[in-house]
CSV table of N, CA and C in Angstrom, one decimal:
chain,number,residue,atom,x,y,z
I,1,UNK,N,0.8,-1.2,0.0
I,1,UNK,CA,0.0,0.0,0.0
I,1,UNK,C,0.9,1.2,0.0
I,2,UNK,N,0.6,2.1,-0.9
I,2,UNK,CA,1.5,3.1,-0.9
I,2,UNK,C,0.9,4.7,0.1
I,3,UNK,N,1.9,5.0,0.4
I,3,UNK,CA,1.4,6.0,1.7
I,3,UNK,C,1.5,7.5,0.5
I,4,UNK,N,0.7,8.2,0.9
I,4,UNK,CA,0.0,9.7,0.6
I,4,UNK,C,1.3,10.3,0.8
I,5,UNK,N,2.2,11.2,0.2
I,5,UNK,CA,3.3,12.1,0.3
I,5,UNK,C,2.9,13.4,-0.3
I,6,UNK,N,3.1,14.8,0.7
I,6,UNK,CA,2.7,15.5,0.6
I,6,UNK,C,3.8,16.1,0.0
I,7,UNK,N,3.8,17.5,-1.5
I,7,UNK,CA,5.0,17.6,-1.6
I,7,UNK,C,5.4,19.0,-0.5
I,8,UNK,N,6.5,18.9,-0.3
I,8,UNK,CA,7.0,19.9,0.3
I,8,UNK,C,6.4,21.6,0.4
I,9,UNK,N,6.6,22.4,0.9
I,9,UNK,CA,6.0,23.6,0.8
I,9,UNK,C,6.8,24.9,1.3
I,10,UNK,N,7.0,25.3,0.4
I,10,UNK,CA,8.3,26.5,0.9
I,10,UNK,C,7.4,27.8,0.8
I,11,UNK,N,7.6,28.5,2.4
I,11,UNK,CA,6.7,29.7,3.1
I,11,UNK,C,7.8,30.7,2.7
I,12,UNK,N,7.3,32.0,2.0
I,12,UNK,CA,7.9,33.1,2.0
I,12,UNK,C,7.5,33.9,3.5
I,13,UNK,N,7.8,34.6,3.9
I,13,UNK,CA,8.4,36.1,4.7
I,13,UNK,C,6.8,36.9,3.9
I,14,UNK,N,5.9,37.4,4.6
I,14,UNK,CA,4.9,38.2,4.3
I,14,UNK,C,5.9,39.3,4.1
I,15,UNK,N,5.4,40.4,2.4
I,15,UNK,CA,6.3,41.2,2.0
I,15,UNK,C,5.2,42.2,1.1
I,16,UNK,N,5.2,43.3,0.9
I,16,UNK,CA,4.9,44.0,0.1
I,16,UNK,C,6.1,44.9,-0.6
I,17,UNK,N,6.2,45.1,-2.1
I,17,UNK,CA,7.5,45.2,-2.1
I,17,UNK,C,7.2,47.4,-2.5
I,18,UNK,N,7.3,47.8,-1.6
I,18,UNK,CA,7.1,49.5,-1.4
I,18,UNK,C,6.8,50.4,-0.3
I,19,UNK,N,6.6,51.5,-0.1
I,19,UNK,CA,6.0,52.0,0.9
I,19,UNK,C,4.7,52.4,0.3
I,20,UNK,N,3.7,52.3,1.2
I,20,UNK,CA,2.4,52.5,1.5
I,20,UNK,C,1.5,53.2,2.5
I,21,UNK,N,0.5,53.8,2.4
I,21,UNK,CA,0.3,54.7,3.9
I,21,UNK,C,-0.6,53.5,4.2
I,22,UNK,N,-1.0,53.2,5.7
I,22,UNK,CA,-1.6,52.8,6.5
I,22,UNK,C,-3.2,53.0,6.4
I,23,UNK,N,-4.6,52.8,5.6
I,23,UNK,CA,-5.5,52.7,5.1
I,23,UNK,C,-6.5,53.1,6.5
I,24,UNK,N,-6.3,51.2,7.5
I,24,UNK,CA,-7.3,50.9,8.9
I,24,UNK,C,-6.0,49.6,9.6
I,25,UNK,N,-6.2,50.3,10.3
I,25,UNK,CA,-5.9,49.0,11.7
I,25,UNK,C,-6.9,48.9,13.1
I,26,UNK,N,-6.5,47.9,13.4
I,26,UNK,CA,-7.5,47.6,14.3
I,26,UNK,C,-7.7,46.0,14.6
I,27,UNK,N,-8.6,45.4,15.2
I,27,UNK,CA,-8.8,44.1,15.9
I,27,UNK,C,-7.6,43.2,14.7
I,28,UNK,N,-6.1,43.6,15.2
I,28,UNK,CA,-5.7,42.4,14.7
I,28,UNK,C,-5.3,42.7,13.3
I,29,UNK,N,-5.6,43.9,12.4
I,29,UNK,CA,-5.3,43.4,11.3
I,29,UNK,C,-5.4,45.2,10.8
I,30,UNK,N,-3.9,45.5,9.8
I,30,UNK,CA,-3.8,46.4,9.4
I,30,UNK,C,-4.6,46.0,7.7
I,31,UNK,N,-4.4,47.7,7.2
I,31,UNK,CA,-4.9,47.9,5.6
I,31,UNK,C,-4.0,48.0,5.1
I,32,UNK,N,-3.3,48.0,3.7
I,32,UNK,CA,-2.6,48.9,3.3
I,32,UNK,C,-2.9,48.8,1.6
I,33,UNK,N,-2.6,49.6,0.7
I,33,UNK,CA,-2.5,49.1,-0.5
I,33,UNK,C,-3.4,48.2,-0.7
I,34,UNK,N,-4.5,48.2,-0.6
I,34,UNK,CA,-6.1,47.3,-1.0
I,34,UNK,C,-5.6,46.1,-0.2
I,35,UNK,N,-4.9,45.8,0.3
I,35,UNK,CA,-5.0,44.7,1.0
I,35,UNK,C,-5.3,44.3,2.4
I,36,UNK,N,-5.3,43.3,3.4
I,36,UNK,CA,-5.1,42.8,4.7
I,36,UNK,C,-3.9,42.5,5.3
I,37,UNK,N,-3.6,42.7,6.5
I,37,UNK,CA,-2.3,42.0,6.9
I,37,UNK,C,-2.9,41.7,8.5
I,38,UNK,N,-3.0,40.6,8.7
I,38,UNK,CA,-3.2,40.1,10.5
I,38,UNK,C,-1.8,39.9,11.1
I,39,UNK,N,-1.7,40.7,12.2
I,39,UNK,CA,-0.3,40.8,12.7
I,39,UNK,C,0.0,42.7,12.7
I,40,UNK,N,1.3,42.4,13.3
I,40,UNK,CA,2.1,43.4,13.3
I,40,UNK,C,2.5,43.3,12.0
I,41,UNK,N,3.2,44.9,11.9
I,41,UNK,CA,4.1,45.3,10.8
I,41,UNK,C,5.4,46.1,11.0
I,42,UNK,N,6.0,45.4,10.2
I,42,UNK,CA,7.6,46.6,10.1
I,42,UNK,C,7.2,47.4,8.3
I,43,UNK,N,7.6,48.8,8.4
I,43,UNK,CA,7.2,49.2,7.2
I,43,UNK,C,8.8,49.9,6.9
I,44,UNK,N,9.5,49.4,5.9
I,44,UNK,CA,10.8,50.0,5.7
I,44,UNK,C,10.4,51.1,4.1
I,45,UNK,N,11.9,51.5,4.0
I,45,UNK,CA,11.7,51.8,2.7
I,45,UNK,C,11.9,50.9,1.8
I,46,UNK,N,12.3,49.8,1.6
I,46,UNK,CA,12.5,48.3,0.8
I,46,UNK,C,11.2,47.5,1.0
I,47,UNK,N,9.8,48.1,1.4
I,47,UNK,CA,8.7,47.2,1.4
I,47,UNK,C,8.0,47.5,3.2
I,48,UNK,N,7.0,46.7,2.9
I,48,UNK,CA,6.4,46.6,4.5
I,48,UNK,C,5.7,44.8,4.4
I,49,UNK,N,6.7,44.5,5.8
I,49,UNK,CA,6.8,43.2,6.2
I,49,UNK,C,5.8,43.1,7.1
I,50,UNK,N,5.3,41.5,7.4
I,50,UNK,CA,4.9,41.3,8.8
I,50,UNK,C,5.8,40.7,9.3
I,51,UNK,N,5.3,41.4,10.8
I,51,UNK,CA,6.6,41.5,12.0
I,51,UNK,C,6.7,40.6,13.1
I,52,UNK,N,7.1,39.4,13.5
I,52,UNK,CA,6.5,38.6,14.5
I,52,UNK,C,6.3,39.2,16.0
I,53,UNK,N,6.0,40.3,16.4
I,53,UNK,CA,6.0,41.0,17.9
I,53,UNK,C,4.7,41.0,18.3
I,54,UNK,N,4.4,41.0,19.0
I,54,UNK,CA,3.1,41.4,19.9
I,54,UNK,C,2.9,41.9,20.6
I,55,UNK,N,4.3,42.6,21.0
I,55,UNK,CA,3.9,43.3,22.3
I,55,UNK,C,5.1,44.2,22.3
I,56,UNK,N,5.2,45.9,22.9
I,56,UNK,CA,6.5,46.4,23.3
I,56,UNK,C,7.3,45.5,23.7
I,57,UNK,N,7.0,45.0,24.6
I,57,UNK,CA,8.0,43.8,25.4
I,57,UNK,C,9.1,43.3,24.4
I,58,UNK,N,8.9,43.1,22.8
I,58,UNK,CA,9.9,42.0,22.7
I,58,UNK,C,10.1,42.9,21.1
I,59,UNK,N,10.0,43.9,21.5
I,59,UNK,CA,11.2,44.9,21.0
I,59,UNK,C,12.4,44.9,21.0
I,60,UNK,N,13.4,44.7,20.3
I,60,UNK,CA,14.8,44.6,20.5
I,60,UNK,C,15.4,44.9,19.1
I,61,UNK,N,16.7,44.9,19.7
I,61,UNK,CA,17.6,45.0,18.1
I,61,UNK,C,17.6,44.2,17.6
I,62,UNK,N,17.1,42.7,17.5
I,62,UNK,CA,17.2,42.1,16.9
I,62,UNK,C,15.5,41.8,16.1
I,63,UNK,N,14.9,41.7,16.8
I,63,UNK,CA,13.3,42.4,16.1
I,63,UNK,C,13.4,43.5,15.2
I,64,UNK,N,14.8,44.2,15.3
I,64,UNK,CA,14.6,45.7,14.2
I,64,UNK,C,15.8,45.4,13.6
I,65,UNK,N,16.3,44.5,13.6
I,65,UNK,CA,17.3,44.0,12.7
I,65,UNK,C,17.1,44.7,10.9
I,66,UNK,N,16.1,44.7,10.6
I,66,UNK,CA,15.6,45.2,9.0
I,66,UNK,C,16.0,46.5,9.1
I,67,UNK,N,15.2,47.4,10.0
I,67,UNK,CA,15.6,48.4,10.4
I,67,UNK,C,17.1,49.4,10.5
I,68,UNK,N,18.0,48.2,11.6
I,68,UNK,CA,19.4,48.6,11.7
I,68,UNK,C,20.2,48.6,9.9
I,69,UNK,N,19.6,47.6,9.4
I,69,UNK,CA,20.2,47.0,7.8
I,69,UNK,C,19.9,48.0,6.6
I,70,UNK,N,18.7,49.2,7.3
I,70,UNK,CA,18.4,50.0,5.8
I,70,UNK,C,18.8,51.4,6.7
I,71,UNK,N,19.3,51.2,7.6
I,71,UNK,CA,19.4,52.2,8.4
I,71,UNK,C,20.3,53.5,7.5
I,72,UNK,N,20.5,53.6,6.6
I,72,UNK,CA,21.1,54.8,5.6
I,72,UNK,C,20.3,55.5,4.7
I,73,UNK,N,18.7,54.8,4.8
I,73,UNK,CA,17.3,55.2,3.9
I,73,UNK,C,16.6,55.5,5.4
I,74,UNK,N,16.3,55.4,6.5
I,74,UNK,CA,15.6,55.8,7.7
I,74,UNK,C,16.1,57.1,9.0
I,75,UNK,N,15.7,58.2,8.4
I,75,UNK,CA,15.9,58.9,9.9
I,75,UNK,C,14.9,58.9,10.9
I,76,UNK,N,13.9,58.2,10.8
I,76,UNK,CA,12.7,58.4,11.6
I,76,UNK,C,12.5,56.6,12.1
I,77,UNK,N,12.6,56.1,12.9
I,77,UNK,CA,11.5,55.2,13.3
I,77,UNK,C,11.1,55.4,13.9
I,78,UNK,N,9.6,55.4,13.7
I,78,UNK,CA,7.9,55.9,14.7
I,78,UNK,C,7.5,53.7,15.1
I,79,UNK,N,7.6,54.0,16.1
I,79,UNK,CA,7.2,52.6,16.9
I,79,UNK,C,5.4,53.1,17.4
I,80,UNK,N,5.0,52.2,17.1
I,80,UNK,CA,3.5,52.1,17.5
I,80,UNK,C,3.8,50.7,18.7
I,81,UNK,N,2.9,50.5,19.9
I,81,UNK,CA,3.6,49.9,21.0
I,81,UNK,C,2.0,49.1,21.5
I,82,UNK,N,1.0,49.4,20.5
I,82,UNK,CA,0.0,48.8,21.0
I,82,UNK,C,-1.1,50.0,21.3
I,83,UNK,N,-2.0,49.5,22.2
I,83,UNK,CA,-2.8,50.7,22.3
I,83,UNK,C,-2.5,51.7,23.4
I,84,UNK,N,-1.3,50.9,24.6
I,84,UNK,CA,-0.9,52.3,24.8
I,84,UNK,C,0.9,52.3,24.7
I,85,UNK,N,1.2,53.2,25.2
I,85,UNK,CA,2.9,53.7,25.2
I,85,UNK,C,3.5,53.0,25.9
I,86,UNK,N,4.7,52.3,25.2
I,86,UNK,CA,5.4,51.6,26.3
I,86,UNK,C,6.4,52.1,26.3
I,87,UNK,N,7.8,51.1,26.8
I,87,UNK,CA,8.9,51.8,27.0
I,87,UNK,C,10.1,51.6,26.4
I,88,UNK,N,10.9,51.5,25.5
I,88,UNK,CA,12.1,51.4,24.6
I,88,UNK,C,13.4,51.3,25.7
I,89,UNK,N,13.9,50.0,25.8
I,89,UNK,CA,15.4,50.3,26.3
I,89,UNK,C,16.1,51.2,25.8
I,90,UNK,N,16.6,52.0,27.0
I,90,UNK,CA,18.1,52.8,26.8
I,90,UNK,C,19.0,52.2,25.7
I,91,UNK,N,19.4,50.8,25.5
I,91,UNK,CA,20.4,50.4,25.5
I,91,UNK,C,20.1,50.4,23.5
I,92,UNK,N,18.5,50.0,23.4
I,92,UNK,CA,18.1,50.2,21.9
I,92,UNK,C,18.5,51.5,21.4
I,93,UNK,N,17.4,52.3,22.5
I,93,UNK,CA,17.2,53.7,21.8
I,93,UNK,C,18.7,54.4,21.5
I,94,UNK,N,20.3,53.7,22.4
I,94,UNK,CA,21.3,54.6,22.0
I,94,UNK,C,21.6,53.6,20.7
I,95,UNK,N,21.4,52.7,20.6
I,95,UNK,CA,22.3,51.7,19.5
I,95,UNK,C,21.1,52.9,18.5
I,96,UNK,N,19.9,52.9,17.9
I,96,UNK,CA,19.4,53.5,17.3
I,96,UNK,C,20.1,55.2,16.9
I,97,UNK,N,20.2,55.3,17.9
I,97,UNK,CA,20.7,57.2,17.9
I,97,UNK,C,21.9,57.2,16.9
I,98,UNK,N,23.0,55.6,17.6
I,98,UNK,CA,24.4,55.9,17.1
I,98,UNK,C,24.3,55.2,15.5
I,99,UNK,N,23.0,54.9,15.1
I,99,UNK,CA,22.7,54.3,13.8
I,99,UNK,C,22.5,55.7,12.7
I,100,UNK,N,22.0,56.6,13.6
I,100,UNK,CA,21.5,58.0,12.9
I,100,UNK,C,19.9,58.0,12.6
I,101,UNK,N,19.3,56.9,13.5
I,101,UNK,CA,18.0,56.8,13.1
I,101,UNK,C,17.0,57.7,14.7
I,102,UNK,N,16.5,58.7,14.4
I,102,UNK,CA,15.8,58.9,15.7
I,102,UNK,C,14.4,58.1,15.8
I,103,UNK,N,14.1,58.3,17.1
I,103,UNK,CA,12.9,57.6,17.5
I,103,UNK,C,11.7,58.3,18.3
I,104,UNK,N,10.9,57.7,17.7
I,104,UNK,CA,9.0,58.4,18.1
I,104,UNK,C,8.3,57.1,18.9
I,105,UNK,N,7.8,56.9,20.4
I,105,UNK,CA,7.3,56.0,20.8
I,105,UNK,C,6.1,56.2,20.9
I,106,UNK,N,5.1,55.6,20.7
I,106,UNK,CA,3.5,56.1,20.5
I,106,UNK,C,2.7,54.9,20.7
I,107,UNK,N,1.5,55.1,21.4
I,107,UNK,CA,0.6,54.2,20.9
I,107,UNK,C,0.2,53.8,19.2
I,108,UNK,N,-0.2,52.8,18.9
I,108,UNK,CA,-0.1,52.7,17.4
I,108,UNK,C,-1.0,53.7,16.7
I,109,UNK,N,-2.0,53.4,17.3
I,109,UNK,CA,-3.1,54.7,16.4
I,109,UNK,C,-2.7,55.6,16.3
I,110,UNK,N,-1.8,56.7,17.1
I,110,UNK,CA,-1.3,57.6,16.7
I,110,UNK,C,0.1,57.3,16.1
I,111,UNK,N,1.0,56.2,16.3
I,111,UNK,CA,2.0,55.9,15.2
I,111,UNK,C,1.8,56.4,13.7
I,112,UNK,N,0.4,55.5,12.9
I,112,UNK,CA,0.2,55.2,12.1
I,112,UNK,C,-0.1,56.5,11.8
I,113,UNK,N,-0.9,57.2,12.5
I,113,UNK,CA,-1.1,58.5,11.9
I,113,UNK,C,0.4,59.3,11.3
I,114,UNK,N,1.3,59.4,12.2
I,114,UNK,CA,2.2,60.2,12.3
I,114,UNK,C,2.9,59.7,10.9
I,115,UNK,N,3.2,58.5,11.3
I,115,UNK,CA,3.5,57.6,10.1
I,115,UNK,C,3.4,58.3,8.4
I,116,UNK,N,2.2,57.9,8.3
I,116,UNK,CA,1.0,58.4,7.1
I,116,UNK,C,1.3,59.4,6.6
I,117,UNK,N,1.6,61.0,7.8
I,117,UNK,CA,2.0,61.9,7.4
I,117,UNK,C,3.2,62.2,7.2
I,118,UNK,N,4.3,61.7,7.6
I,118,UNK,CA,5.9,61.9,7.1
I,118,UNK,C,6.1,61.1,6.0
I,119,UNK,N,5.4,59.8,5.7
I,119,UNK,CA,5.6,59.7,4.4
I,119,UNK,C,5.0,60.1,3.6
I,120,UNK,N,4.0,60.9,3.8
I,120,UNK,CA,3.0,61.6,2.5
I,120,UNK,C,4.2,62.6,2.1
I,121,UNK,N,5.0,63.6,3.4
I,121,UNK,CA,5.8,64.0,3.1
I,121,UNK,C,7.1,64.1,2.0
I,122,UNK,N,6.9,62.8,2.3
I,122,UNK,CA,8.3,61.9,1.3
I,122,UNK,C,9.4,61.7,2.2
I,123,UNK,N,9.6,62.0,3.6
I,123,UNK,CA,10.4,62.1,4.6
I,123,UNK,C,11.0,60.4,4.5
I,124,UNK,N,12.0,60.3,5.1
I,124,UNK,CA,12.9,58.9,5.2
I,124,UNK,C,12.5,58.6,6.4
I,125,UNK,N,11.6,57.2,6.7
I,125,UNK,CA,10.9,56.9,7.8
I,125,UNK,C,10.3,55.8,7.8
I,126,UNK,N,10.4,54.9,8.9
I,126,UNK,CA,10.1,53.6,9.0
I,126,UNK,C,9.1,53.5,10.1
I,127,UNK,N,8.4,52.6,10.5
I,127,UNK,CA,7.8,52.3,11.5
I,127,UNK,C,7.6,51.2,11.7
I,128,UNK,N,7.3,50.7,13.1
I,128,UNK,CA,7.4,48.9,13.4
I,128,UNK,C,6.2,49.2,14.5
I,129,UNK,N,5.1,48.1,14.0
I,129,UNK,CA,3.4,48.7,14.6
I,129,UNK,C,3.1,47.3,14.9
I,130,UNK,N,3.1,47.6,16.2
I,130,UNK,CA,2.2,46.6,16.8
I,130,UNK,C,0.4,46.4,17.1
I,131,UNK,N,0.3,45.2,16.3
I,131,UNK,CA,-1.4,45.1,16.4
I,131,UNK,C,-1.6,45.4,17.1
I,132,UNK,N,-3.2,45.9,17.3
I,132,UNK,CA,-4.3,46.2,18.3
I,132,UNK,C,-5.8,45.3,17.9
């Protein structure tokens, strides 16, 4: 009897390849560019990813690894932290400073907003938004 073999299945990395403003977010799931994303988001200038975080808490350099890597296209990261404000390590916020990237901590609703508008601007600016 021959057994059922499933063929293999190779997952990409959720990617949109541009920058985009922020449409709706909310229970779980942002807009952007006619589409859905459930989850958080990192939005670079190379695209907007989904981000595996859920919470301020597990913010780190290495969570903004994308971030530190385009860090010569970003003077702005705007962190959205949930629905309310949390807190950024010292030890990030100087590794950020000494990258040349400054930082905005915000509840996300108002991230997004802020967001929206420095890139409408055309400003060099990233954000990493955590669902609500």
């Amino acid at each position: 009897m021959a057994l059922f073999t499933r063929p293999s299945v190779s997952l990409r990395d959720q990617h949109f390849p541009g920058q985009a403003p922020i449409d709706v977010y909310g229970e779980g799931v942002f807009r952007f560019a006619e589409m859905s994303h459930p989850g958080s988001l990192l939005c670079l200038p190379s695209g907007i990813y989904g981000w595996p975080v859920g919470s301020v808490a597990e913010i780190t350099a290495e969570t903004l690894a994308d971030v530190f890597a385009e860090a010569a296209d970003v003077a702005l990261l705007v962190i959205g932290c949930g629905r309310d404000i949390g807190a950024v390590p010292k030890e990030l916020r100087q590794q950020l400073r000494d990258s040349g990237i400054g930082l905005e901590v915000m509840a996300t609703g108002p991230a997004v907003r802020t967001y929206n508008i420095l890139l409408a601007e055309g400003r060099p600016v990233a954000a990493a938004l955590v669902a609500i």
